[in-house]
Coordinates of C-alpha atoms in Angstrom, one line a residue:
Chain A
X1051 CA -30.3 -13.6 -8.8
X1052 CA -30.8 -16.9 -10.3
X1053 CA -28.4 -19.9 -9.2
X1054 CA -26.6 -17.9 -6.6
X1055 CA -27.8 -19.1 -2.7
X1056 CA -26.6 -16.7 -0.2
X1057 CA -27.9 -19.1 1.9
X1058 CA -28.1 -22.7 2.4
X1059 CA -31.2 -24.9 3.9
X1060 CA -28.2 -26.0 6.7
X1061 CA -27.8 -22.8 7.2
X1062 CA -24.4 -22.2 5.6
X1063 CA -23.2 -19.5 3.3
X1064 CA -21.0 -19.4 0.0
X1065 CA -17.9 -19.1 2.1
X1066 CA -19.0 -21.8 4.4
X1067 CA -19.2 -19.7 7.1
X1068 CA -22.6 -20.0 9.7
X1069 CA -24.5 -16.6 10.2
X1070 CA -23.1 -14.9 12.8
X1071 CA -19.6 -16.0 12.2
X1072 CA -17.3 -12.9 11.7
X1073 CA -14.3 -13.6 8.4
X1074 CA -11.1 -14.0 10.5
X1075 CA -9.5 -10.7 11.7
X1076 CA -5.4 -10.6 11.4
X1077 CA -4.1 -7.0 12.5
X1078 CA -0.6 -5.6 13.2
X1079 CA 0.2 -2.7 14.5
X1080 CA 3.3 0.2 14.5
X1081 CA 4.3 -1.0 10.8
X1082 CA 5.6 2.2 9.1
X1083 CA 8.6 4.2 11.3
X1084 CA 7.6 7.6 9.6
X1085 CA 4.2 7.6 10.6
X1086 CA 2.8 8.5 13.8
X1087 CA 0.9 5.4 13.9
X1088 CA -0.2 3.1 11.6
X1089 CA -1.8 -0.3 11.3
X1090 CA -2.7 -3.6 8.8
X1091 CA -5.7 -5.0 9.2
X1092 CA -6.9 -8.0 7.0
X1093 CA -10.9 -9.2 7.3
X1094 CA -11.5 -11.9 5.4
X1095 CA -9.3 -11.2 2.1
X1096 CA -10.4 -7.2 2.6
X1097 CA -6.9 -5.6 3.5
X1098 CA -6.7 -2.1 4.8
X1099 CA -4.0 -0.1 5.8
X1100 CA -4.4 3.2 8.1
X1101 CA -1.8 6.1 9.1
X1102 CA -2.5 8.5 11.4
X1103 CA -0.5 11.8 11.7
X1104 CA -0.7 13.7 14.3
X1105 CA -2.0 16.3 16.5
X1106 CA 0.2 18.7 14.7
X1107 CA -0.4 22.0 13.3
X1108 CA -2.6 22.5 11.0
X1109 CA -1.8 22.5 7.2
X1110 CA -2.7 24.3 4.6
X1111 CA -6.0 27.0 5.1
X1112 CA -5.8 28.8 8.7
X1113 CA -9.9 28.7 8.4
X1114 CA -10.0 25.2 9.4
X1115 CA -8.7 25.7 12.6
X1116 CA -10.5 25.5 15.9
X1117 CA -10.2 27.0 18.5
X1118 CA -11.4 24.2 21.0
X1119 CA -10.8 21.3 19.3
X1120 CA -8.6 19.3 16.9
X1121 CA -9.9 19.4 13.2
X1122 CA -9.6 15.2 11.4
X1123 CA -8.6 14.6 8.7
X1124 CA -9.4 11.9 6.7
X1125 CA -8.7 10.2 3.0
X1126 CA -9.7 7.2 2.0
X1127 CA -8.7 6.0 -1.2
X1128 CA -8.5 1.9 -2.8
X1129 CA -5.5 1.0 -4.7
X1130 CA -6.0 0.1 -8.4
X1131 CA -5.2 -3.2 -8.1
X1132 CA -7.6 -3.9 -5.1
X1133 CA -10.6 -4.6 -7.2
X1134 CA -10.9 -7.8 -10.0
X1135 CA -11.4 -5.0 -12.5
X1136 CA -8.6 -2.3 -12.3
X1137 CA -9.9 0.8 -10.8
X1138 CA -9.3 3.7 -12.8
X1139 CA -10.3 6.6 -10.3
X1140 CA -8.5 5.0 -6.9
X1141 CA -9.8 8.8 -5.2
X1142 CA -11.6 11.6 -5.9
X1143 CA -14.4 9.5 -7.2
X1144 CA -18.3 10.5 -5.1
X1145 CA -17.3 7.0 -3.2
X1146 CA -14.2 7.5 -1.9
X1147 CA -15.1 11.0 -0.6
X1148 CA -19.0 9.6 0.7
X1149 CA -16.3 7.2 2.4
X1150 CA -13.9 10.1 3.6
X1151 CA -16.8 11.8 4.8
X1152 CA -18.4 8.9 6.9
X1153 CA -14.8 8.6 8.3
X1154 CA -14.3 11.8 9.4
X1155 CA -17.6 11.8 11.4
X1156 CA -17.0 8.7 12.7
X1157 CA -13.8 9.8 14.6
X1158 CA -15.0 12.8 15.2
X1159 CA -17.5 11.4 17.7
X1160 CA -14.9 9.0 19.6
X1161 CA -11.6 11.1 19.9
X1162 CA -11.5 13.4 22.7
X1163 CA -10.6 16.0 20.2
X1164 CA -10.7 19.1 22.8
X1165 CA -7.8 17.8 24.5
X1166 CA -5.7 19.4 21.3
X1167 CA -6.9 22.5 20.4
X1168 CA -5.7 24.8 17.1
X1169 CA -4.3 21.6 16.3
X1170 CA -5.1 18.9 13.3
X1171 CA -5.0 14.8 13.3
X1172 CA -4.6 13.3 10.0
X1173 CA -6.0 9.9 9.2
X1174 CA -5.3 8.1 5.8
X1175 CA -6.8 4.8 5.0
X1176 CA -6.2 2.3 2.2
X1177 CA -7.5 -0.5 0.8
X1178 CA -5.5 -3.1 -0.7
X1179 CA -7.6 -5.8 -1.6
X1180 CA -11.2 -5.6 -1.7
X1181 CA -13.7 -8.2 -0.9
X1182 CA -16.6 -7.0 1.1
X1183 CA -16.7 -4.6 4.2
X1184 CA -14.5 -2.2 3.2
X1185 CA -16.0 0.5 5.4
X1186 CA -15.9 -1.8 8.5
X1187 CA -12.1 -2.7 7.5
X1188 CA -11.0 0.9 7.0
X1189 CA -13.0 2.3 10.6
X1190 CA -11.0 -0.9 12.5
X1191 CA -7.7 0.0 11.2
X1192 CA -8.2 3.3 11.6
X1193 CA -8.9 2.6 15.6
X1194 CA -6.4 0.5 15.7
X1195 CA -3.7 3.3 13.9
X1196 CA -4.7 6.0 16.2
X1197 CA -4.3 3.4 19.7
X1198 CA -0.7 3.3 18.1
X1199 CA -0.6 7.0 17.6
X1200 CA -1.5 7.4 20.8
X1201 CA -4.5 9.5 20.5
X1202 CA -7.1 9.4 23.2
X1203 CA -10.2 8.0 22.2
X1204 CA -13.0 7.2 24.1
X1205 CA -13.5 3.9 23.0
X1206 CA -12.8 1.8 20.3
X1207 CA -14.9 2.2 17.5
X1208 CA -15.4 -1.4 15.7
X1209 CA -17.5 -1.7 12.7
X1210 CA -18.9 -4.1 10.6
X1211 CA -21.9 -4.7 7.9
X1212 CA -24.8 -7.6 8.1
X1213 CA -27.4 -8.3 5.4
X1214 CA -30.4 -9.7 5.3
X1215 CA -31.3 -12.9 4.1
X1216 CA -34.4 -15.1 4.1
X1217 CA -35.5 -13.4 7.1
X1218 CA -32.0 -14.3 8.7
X1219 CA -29.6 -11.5 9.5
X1220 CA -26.2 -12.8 8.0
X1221 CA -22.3 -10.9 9.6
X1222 CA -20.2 -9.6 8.1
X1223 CA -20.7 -9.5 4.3
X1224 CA -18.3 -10.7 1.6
X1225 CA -18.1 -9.2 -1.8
X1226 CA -20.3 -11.4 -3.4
X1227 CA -23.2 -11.7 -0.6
X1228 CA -23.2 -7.3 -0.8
X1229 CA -23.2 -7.0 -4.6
X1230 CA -26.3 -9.1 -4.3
X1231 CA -28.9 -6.6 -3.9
X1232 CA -30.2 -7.1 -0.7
X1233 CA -30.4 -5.3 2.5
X1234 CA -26.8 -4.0 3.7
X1235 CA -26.2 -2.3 6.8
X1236 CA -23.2 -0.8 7.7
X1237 CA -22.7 -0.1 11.6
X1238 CA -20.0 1.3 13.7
X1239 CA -20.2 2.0 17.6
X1240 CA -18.6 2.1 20.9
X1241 CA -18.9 -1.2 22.3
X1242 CA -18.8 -0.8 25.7
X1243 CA -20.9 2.1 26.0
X1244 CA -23.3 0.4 23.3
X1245 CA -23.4 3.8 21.5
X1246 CA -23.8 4.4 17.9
X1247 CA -21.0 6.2 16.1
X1248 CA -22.3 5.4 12.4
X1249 CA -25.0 3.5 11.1
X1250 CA -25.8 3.6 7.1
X1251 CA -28.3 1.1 5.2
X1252 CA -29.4 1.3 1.6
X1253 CA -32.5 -1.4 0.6
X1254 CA -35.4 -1.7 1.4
X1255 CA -36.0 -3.7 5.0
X1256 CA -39.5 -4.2 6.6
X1257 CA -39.2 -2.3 9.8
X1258 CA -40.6 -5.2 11.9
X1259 CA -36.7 -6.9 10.8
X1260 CA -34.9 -3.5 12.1
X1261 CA -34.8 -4.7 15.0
X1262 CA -33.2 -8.6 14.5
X1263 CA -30.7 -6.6 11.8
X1264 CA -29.4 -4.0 15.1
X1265 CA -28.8 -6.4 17.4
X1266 CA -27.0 -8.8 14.7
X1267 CA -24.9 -5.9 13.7
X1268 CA -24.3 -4.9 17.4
X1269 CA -23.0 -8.8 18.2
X1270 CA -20.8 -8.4 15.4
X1271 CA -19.6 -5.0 16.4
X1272 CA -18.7 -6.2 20.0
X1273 CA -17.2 -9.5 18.2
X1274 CA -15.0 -7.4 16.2
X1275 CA -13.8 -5.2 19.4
X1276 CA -12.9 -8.3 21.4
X1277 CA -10.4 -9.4 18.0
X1278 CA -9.2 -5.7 18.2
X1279 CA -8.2 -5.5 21.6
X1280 CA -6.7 -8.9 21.8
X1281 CA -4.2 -7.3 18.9
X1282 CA -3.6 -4.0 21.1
X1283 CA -2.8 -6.0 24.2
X1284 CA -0.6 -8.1 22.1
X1285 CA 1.3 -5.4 20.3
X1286 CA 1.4 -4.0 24.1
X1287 CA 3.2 -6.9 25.6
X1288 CA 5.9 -7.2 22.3
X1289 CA 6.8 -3.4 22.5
X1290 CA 7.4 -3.7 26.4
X1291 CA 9.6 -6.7 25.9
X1292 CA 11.0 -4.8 23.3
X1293 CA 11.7 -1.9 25.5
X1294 CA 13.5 -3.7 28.2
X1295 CA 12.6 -4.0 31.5
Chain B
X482 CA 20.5 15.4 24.0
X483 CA 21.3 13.9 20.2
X484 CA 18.0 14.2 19.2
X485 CA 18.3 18.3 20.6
X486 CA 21.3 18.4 18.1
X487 CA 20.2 16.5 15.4
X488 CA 16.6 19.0 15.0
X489 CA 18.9 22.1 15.8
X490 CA 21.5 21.8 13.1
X491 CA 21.1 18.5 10.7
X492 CA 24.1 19.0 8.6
X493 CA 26.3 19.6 11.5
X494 CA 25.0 16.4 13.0
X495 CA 25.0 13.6 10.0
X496 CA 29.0 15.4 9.2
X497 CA 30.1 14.4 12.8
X498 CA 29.1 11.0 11.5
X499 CA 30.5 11.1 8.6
X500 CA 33.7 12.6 9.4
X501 CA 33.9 9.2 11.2
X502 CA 32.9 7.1 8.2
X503 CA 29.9 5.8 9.4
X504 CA 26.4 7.4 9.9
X505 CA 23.7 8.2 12.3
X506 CA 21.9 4.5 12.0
X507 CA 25.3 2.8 12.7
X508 CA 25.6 1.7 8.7
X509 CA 29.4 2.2 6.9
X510 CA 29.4 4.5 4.1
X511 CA 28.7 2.0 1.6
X512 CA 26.2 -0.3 3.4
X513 CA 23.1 -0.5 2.2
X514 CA 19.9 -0.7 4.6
X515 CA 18.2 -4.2 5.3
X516 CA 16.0 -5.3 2.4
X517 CA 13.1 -7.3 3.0
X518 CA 10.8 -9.2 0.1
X519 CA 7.0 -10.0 0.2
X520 CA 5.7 -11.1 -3.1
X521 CA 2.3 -12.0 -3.9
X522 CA 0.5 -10.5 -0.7
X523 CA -2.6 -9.3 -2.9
X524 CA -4.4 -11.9 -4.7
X525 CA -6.9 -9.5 -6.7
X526 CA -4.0 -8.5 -8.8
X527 CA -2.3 -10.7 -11.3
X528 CA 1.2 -9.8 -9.4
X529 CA 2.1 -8.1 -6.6
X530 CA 5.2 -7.7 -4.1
X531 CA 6.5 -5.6 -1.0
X532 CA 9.7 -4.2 -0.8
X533 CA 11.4 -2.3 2.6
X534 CA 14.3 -1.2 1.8
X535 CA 15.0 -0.4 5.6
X536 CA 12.1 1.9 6.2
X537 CA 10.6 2.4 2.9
X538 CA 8.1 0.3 2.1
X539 CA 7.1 0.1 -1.7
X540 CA 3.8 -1.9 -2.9
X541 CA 4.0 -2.9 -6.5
X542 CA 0.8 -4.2 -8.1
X543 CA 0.4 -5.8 -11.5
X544 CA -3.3 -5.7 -13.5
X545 CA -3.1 -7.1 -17.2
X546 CA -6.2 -6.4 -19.3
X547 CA -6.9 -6.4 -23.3
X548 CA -6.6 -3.9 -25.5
X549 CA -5.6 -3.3 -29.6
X550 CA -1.7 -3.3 -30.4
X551 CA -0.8 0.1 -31.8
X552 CA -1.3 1.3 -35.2
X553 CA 2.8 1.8 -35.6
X554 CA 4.0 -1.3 -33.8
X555 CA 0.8 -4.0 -34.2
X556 CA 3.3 -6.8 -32.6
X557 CA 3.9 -5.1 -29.5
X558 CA 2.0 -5.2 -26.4
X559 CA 1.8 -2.0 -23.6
X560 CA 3.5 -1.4 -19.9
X561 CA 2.3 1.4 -18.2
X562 CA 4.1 1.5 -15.3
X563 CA 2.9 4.2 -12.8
X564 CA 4.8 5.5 -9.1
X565 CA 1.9 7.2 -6.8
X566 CA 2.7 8.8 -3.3
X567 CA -0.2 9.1 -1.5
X568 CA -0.5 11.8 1.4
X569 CA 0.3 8.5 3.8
X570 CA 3.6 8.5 2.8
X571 CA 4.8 10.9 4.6
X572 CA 4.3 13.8 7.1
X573 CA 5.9 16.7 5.0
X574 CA 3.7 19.0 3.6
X575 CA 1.9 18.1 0.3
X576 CA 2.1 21.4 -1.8
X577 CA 4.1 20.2 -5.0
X578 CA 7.1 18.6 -4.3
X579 CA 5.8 15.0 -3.7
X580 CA 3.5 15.0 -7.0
X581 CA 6.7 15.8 -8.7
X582 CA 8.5 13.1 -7.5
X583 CA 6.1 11.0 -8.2
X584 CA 5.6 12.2 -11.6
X585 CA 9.6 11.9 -12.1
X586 CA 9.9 8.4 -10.4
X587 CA 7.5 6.9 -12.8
X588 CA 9.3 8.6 -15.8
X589 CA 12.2 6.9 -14.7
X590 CA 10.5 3.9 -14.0
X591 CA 9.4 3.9 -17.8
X592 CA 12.8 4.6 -19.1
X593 CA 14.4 1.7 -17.6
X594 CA 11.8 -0.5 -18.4
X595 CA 12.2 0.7 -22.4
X596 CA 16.1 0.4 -21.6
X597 CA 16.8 -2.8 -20.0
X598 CA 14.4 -4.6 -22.0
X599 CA 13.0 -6.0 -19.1
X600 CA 10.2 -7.3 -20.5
X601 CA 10.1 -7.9 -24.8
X602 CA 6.7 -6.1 -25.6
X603 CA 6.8 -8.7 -28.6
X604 CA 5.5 -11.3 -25.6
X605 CA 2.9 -9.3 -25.0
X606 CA 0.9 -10.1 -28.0
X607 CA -1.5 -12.3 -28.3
X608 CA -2.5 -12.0 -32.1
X609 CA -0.8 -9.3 -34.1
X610 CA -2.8 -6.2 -34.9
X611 CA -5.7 -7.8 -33.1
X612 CA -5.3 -8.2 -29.4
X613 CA -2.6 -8.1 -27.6
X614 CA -2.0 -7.6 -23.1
X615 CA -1.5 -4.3 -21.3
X616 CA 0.2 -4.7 -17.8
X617 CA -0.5 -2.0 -16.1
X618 CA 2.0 -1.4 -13.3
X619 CA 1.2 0.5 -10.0
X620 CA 3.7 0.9 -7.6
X621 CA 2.5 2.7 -4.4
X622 CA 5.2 4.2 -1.7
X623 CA 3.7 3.4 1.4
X624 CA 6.4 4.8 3.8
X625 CA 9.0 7.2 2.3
X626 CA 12.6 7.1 4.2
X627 CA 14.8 8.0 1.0
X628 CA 15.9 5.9 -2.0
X629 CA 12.6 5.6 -3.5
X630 CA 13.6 4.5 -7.2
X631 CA 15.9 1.3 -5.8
X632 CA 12.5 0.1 -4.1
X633 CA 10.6 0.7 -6.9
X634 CA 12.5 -1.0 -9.1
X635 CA 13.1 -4.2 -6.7
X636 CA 9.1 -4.2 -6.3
X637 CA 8.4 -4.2 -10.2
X638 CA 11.3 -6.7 -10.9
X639 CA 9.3 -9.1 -8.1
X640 CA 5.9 -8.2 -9.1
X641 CA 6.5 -9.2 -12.4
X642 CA 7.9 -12.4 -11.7
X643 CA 4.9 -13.1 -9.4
X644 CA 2.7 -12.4 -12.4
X645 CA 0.6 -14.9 -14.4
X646 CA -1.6 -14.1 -17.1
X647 CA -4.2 -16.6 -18.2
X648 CA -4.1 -18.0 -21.5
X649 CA -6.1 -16.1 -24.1
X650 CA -7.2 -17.6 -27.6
X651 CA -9.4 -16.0 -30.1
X652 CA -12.1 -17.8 -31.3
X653 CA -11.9 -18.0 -35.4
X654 CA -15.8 -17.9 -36.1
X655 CA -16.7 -15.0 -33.9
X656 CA -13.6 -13.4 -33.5
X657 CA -14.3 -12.8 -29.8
X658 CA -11.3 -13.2 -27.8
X659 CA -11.6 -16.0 -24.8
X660 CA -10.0 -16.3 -21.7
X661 CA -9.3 -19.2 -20.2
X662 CA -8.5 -18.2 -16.4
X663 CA -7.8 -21.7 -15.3
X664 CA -4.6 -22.1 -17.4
X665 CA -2.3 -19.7 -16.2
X666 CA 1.9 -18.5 -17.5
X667 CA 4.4 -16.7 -15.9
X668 CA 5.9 -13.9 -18.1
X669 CA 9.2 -14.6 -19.3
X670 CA 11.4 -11.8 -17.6
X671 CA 14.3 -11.1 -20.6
X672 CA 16.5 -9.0 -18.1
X673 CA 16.6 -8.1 -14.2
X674 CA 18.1 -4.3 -13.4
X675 CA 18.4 -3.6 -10.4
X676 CA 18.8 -0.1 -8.8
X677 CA 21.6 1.8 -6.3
X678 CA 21.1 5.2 -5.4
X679 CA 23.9 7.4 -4.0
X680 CA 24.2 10.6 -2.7
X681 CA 27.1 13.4 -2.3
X682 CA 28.3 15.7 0.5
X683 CA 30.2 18.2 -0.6
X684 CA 31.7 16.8 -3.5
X685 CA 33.8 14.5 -1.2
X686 CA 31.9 12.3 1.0
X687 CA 29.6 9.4 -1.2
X688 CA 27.2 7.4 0.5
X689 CA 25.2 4.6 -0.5
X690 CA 20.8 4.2 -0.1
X691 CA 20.5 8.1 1.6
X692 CA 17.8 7.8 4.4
X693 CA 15.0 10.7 4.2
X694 CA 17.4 13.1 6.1
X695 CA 20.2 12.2 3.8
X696 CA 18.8 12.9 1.0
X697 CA 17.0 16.3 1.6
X698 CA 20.9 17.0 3.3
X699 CA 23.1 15.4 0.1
X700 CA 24.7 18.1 -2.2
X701 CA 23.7 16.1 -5.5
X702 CA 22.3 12.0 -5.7
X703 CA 22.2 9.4 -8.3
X704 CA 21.1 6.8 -9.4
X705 CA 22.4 3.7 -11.4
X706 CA 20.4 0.7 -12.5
X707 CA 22.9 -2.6 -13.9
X708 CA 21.6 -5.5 -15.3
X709 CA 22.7 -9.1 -14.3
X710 CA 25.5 -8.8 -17.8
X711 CA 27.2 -5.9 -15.6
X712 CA 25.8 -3.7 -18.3
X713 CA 24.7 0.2 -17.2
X714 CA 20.7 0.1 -17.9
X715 CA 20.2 3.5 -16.8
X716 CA 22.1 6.0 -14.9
X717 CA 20.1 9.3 -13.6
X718 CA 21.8 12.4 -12.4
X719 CA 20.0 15.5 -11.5
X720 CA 22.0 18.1 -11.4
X721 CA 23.6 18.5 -7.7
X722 CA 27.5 19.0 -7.3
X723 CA 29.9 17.2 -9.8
X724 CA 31.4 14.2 -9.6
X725 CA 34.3 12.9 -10.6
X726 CA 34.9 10.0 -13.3
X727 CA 36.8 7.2 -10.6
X728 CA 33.9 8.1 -7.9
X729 CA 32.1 6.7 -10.7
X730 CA 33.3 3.3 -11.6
X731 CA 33.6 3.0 -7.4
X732 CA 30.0 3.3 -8.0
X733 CA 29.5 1.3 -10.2
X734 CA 31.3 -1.9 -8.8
X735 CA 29.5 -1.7 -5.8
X736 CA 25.8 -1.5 -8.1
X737 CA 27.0 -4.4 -9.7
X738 CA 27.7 -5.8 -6.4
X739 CA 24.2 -4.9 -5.2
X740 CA 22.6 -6.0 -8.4
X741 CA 24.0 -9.9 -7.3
X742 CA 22.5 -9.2 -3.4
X743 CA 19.3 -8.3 -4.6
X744 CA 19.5 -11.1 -7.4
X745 CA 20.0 -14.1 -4.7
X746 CA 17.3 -12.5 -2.5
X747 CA 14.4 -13.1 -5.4
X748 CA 15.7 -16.1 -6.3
X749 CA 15.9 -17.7 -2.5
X750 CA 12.1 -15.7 -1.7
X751 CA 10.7 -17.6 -5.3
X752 CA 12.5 -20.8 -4.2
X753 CA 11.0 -20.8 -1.2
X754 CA 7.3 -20.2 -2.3
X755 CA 7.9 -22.9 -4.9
X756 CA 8.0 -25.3 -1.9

């Protein structure tokens, strides 16, 4: 792409931002009263809002239930006005249910679902703004939505995407530095067990750089948890002020 | 204990209240919840706003793009204003009822626009029968808790007044329109309705912005939307129990009342982003 540097020679990128530095993370928690638990979450100018539901029984076709574990439930859908260009098909599109799909394995492997057997957790994401890492911003709201539902997990699951630039592994993408054509890679793990709940890339990559490109994303992952749990313990602290005591 | 009641028998519960003139969150009959205004939160749209109208939260987002005028009126420009409730809404179950209400809400949300005249369409054009602006208006319940339409119409009104389209000229020779996105107008905003809703027990009891429990418990609700020359925009019944004509002018002096509240809360939000 002609006149567009991802990267300069000082080693900054369009945003001004160095490599490994993470777009600021601003998150609140317990925002809606109806829903069981919710959560706001900007990265960068990406906003994405998550509700969770739940356990409760579960709706709609008595196939789906399990006998040994909860079933998830996920949607993810953008709003029209998210995108420069007005979105037309804001769900149902083969994105947004990739996306819904990815989600609901995602969760799947950190809740401790068999704790709520015959029983179903809903989790509906939405992005409001989109500018890069919508994935990443949907998984962390989502984690933080179901800490505020109250659902045991087993750890938080923090995500976030790198791409590959003159041999340099840049965090957290932006809009502009994804549409680009290069390598993406879209992680989300447990940080402090260090496992690997998702992990998605579409380019091509050299698998000599595989390597560099995991342990970049895995910085950034554990980056993003550290922001995340700095919000819980905060929204912790207000509500037992709140509470009395 | 009140929580044991209030699941057991709903109606028995908010009538203790009411037979005391007040209701279960401590409001008087004709109080209406705590309103609270963000405009502009989302900068990928041309206008936005969020409205909580005590619980519900409404998110109103504005996207203007080019089209032709229409064949029969080729001095007019388009609003398409759309209401969606997505499954995060709410926890009841989705199997009809929400679509509809969506469905109706944006219906209404039309109607008023056509009938206040909130917004000429004539100012929508940019060259007659050749281009002219289509503001397409998506207004997205977030949380419901009752009283949807009053939000919705308090999220437009701001979202519209947030909105500023960039100045678009079409070049003579090649008759390509060009958009110059560093020059950007407001829209002028002819008239500003705002919204009450209402609901009735019984024929008797009226109470003013129903909560979620209210609602699904009120006999009939309503609707009236004035504009800032106390005239009646739009006033929507459905059916329900009858009502007599003085319950009505009550209800209309305190919309008008309203309409003033929610007036001197968009002008003292604007004010203060001016600064």
């Amino acid at each position: 792409m002609a006149g567009l540097e991802l990267l300069s020679d000082q080693g900054y990128r369009l945003d001004g931002r160095k490599v490994t530095e993470l777009r600021k993370i601003q998150a609140r928690m317990g925002i809606f009263g109806q829903a069981d638990g919710s959560a706001y979450l900007e990265q960068g100018r990406t906003i994405a809002l998550a509700v969770v539901y739940g356990p409760h029984d579960v709706r709609g076709s008595r196939a789906k239930v399990q006998g040994d574990r909860a079933v998830i439930n996920c949607q993810y859908s953008m709003a029209t006005f998210s995108t420069a260009e007005r979105k037309r098909r804001p769900h149902g599109d083969r994105k947004s249910t990739e996306m819904t799909l990815h989600l609901k394995e995602t969760f799947e492997a950190a809740i401790l679902t068999h704790l709520y057997p015959r029983s179903q957790i809903d989790i509906y994401v939405k992005i409001l703004q989109s500018d890069g890492g919508n994935y990443s911003a949907c998984v962390n709201a989502a984690t933080l939505a179901v800490i505020d539902a109250s659902i045991p997990m087993r750890d938080y699951v923090c995500a976030c995407t790198v791409g590959f630039v003159d041999d340099t592994p840049l965090a957290d993408l932006n809009h502009v530095e994804e549409s680009c054509g290069g390598t993406n890679l879209a992680m989300a793990m447990l940080p402090r067990s260090g496992q690997i709940a998702l992990l998605q890339m579409d380019a091509k990559l050299h698998q000599d750089h595989l390597d560099s490109l995991m342990e970049a994303a895995m910085t950034a992952c554990k980056g993003v948890s550290k922001v995340l749990d700095e919000v819980v313990r905060q929204h912790l602290q207000e509500t037992v002020i709140l509470t009395g005591d | 204990m009140a929580e044991g009641f209030k699941t057991a028998d709903p109606l028995e519960y908010h009538k203790s209240f009411l037979k005391e003139n007040c209701r279960p969150d401590g409001r008087e009959l004709d109080e209406f919840r705590t309103t609270t205004l963000n405009i502009g939160p989302i900068s990928t749209a041309e206008g936005s706003a969020l409205v909580k109208i005590g619980n519900t939260a409404v998110m109103c987002g504005i996207k203007a793009e080019l089209a032709v005028p229409p064949s029969d009126s080729p001095d007019k420009g388009y609003i398409v204003p759309n209401v969606d409730m997505p499954p995060l809404c709410t926890s009841k179950v989705r199997s009809g009822p929400p679509e509809e209400q969506a469905q109706a809400a944006s219906q209404f949300i039309a109607d008023v626009i056509e009938s206040s005249e909130m917004i000429r369409k004539e100012d929508l054009c940019i060259q007659k029968e050749k281009l002219c602006w289509v503001l397409y208006c998506d207004i997205m319940c977030l949380d419901y808790d009752g009283n949807l339409l009053d939000t919705c119409i308090v999220a437009l009104l701001a979202a519209l007044k947030n909105t500023l389209l960039p100045k678009v000229t079409i070049n003579k020779d090649t008759d390509v329109p060009e958009v110059d996105l560093l020059e950007k107008s407001p829209i002028s905003i002819n008239k500003h309705p705002v919204g009450s809703s209402f609901a009735v027990f019984d024929n008797t009891i009226l109470i003013v912005d129903p909560t979620g429990d209210e609602e699904s418990l009120a006999t009939a609700v309503m609707t009236l939307v004035m504009d800032e020359e106390g005239r009646l925009c739009s006033l929507h019944k459905p059916g329900g129990t009858a009502l007599s004509g003085e319950k009505l002018q009550h209800c209309i002096g305190r919309a008008t009342t309203r309409h003033k509240e929610i007036i001197k809360l968009l002008d003292k939000i604007i004010n203060s982003m001016k600064k």
